[in-house]
């Protein structure tokens, strides 16, 4: 396995394409769980590394699951419909 990515910076973690589905999900759960703390308290280098690793893991997940279930409420159209039916939302003038 190449220990450097295409930009020549050190790669962190196992290449996502080498993980089985269960390992990939565990890695995704871990990185999402640590995201907020890294954003708030991590150095710029730590945040950059976290961003790159998360993008690689999520990209691999999407590559493997191109037809994943998408909840209607998680789309722009679904959000608009949800907002249009919300009478508690004040009108903006």
PDB file of C-alpha atoms in Angstrom, residues 9-61:
ATOM      1  CA  UNK A   9       1.192  14.356   2.301  1.00  0.00           C
ATOM      2  CA  UNK A  10       1.203  11.426   4.710  1.00  0.00           C
ATOM      3  CA  UNK A  11      -1.959   9.356   4.502  1.00  0.00           C
ATOM      4  CA  UNK A  12      -3.777   8.631   7.746  1.00  0.00           C
ATOM      5  CA  UNK A  13      -5.492   5.312   8.285  1.00  0.00           C
ATOM      6  CA  UNK A  14      -6.155   2.361   6.055  1.00  0.00           C
ATOM      7  CA  UNK A  15      -7.174   3.114   2.479  1.00  0.00           C
ATOM      8  CA  UNK A  16     -11.002   3.023   2.617  1.00  0.00           C
ATOM      9  CA  UNK A  17     -11.175   0.804  -0.469  1.00  0.00           C
ATOM     10  CA  UNK A  18      -9.369  -1.905   1.524  1.00  0.00           C
ATOM     11  CA  UNK A  19     -11.962  -1.925   4.326  1.00  0.00           C
ATOM     12  CA  UNK A  20     -14.856  -4.370   4.289  1.00  0.00           C
ATOM     13  CA  UNK A  21     -18.355  -2.903   4.670  1.00  0.00           C
ATOM     14  CA  UNK A  22     -18.466  -3.402   8.440  1.00  0.00           C
ATOM     15  CA  UNK A  23     -15.055  -1.798   8.944  1.00  0.00           C
ATOM     16  CA  UNK A  24     -16.008   1.120   6.709  1.00  0.00           C
ATOM     17  CA  UNK A  25     -19.164   1.767   8.735  1.00  0.00           C
ATOM     18  CA  UNK A  26     -17.191   1.615  11.991  1.00  0.00           C
ATOM     19  CA  UNK A  27     -14.656   4.132  10.631  1.00  0.00           C
ATOM     20  CA  UNK A  28     -17.472   6.441   9.473  1.00  0.00           C
ATOM     21  CA  UNK A  29     -19.222   6.254  12.849  1.00  0.00           C
ATOM     22  CA  UNK A  30     -15.977   7.063  14.648  1.00  0.00           C
ATOM     23  CA  UNK A  31     -15.029  10.005  12.443  1.00  0.00           C
ATOM     24  CA  UNK A  32     -18.508  11.511  12.655  1.00  0.00           C
ATOM     25  CA  UNK A  33     -18.512  11.103  16.442  1.00  0.00           C
ATOM     26  CA  UNK A  34     -15.171  12.947  16.751  1.00  0.00           C
ATOM     27  CA  UNK A  35     -15.992  15.681  14.245  1.00  0.00           C
ATOM     28  CA  UNK A  36     -17.343  18.330  16.610  1.00  0.00           C
ATOM     29  CA  UNK A  37     -14.489  18.053  19.083  1.00  0.00           C
ATOM     30  CA  UNK A  38     -11.921  18.238  16.275  1.00  0.00           C
ATOM     31  CA  UNK A  39     -13.603  21.330  14.866  1.00  0.00           C
ATOM     32  CA  UNK A  40     -13.722  23.081  18.227  1.00  0.00           C
ATOM     33  CA  UNK A  41     -10.399  22.052  19.735  1.00  0.00           C
ATOM     34  CA  UNK A  42      -8.166  20.534  17.065  1.00  0.00           C
ATOM     35  CA  UNK A  43      -5.239  22.300  15.449  1.00  0.00           C
ATOM     36  CA  UNK A  44      -5.552  23.429  11.839  1.00  0.00           C
ATOM     37  CA  UNK A  45      -3.483  20.397  10.821  1.00  0.00           C
ATOM     38  CA  UNK A  46      -5.736  18.064  12.806  1.00  0.00           C
ATOM     39  CA  UNK A  47      -8.849  19.564  11.224  1.00  0.00           C
ATOM     40  CA  UNK A  48      -7.360  19.323   7.746  1.00  0.00           C
ATOM     41  CA  UNK A  49      -6.423  15.683   8.304  1.00  0.00           C
ATOM     42  CA  UNK A  50      -9.907  14.987   9.691  1.00  0.00           C
ATOM     43  CA  UNK A  51     -11.518  16.641   6.644  1.00  0.00           C
ATOM     44  CA  UNK A  52      -9.432  14.607   4.215  1.00  0.00           C
ATOM     45  CA  UNK A  53     -10.056  11.314   6.007  1.00  0.00           C
ATOM     46  CA  UNK A  54     -13.786  11.968   6.297  1.00  0.00           C
ATOM     47  CA  UNK A  55     -14.037  12.832   2.598  1.00  0.00           C
ATOM     48  CA  UNK A  56     -12.198   9.642   1.633  1.00  0.00           C
ATOM     49  CA  UNK A  57     -14.378   7.461   3.861  1.00  0.00           C
ATOM     50  CA  UNK A  58     -17.623   9.106   2.726  1.00  0.00           C
ATOM     51  CA  UNK A  59     -16.539   8.916  -0.911  1.00  0.00           C
ATOM     52  CA  UNK A  60     -15.920   5.189  -0.561  1.00  0.00           C
ATOM     53  CA  UNK A  61     -19.303   4.708   1.106  1.00  0.00           C
TER      54      UNK A  61
END
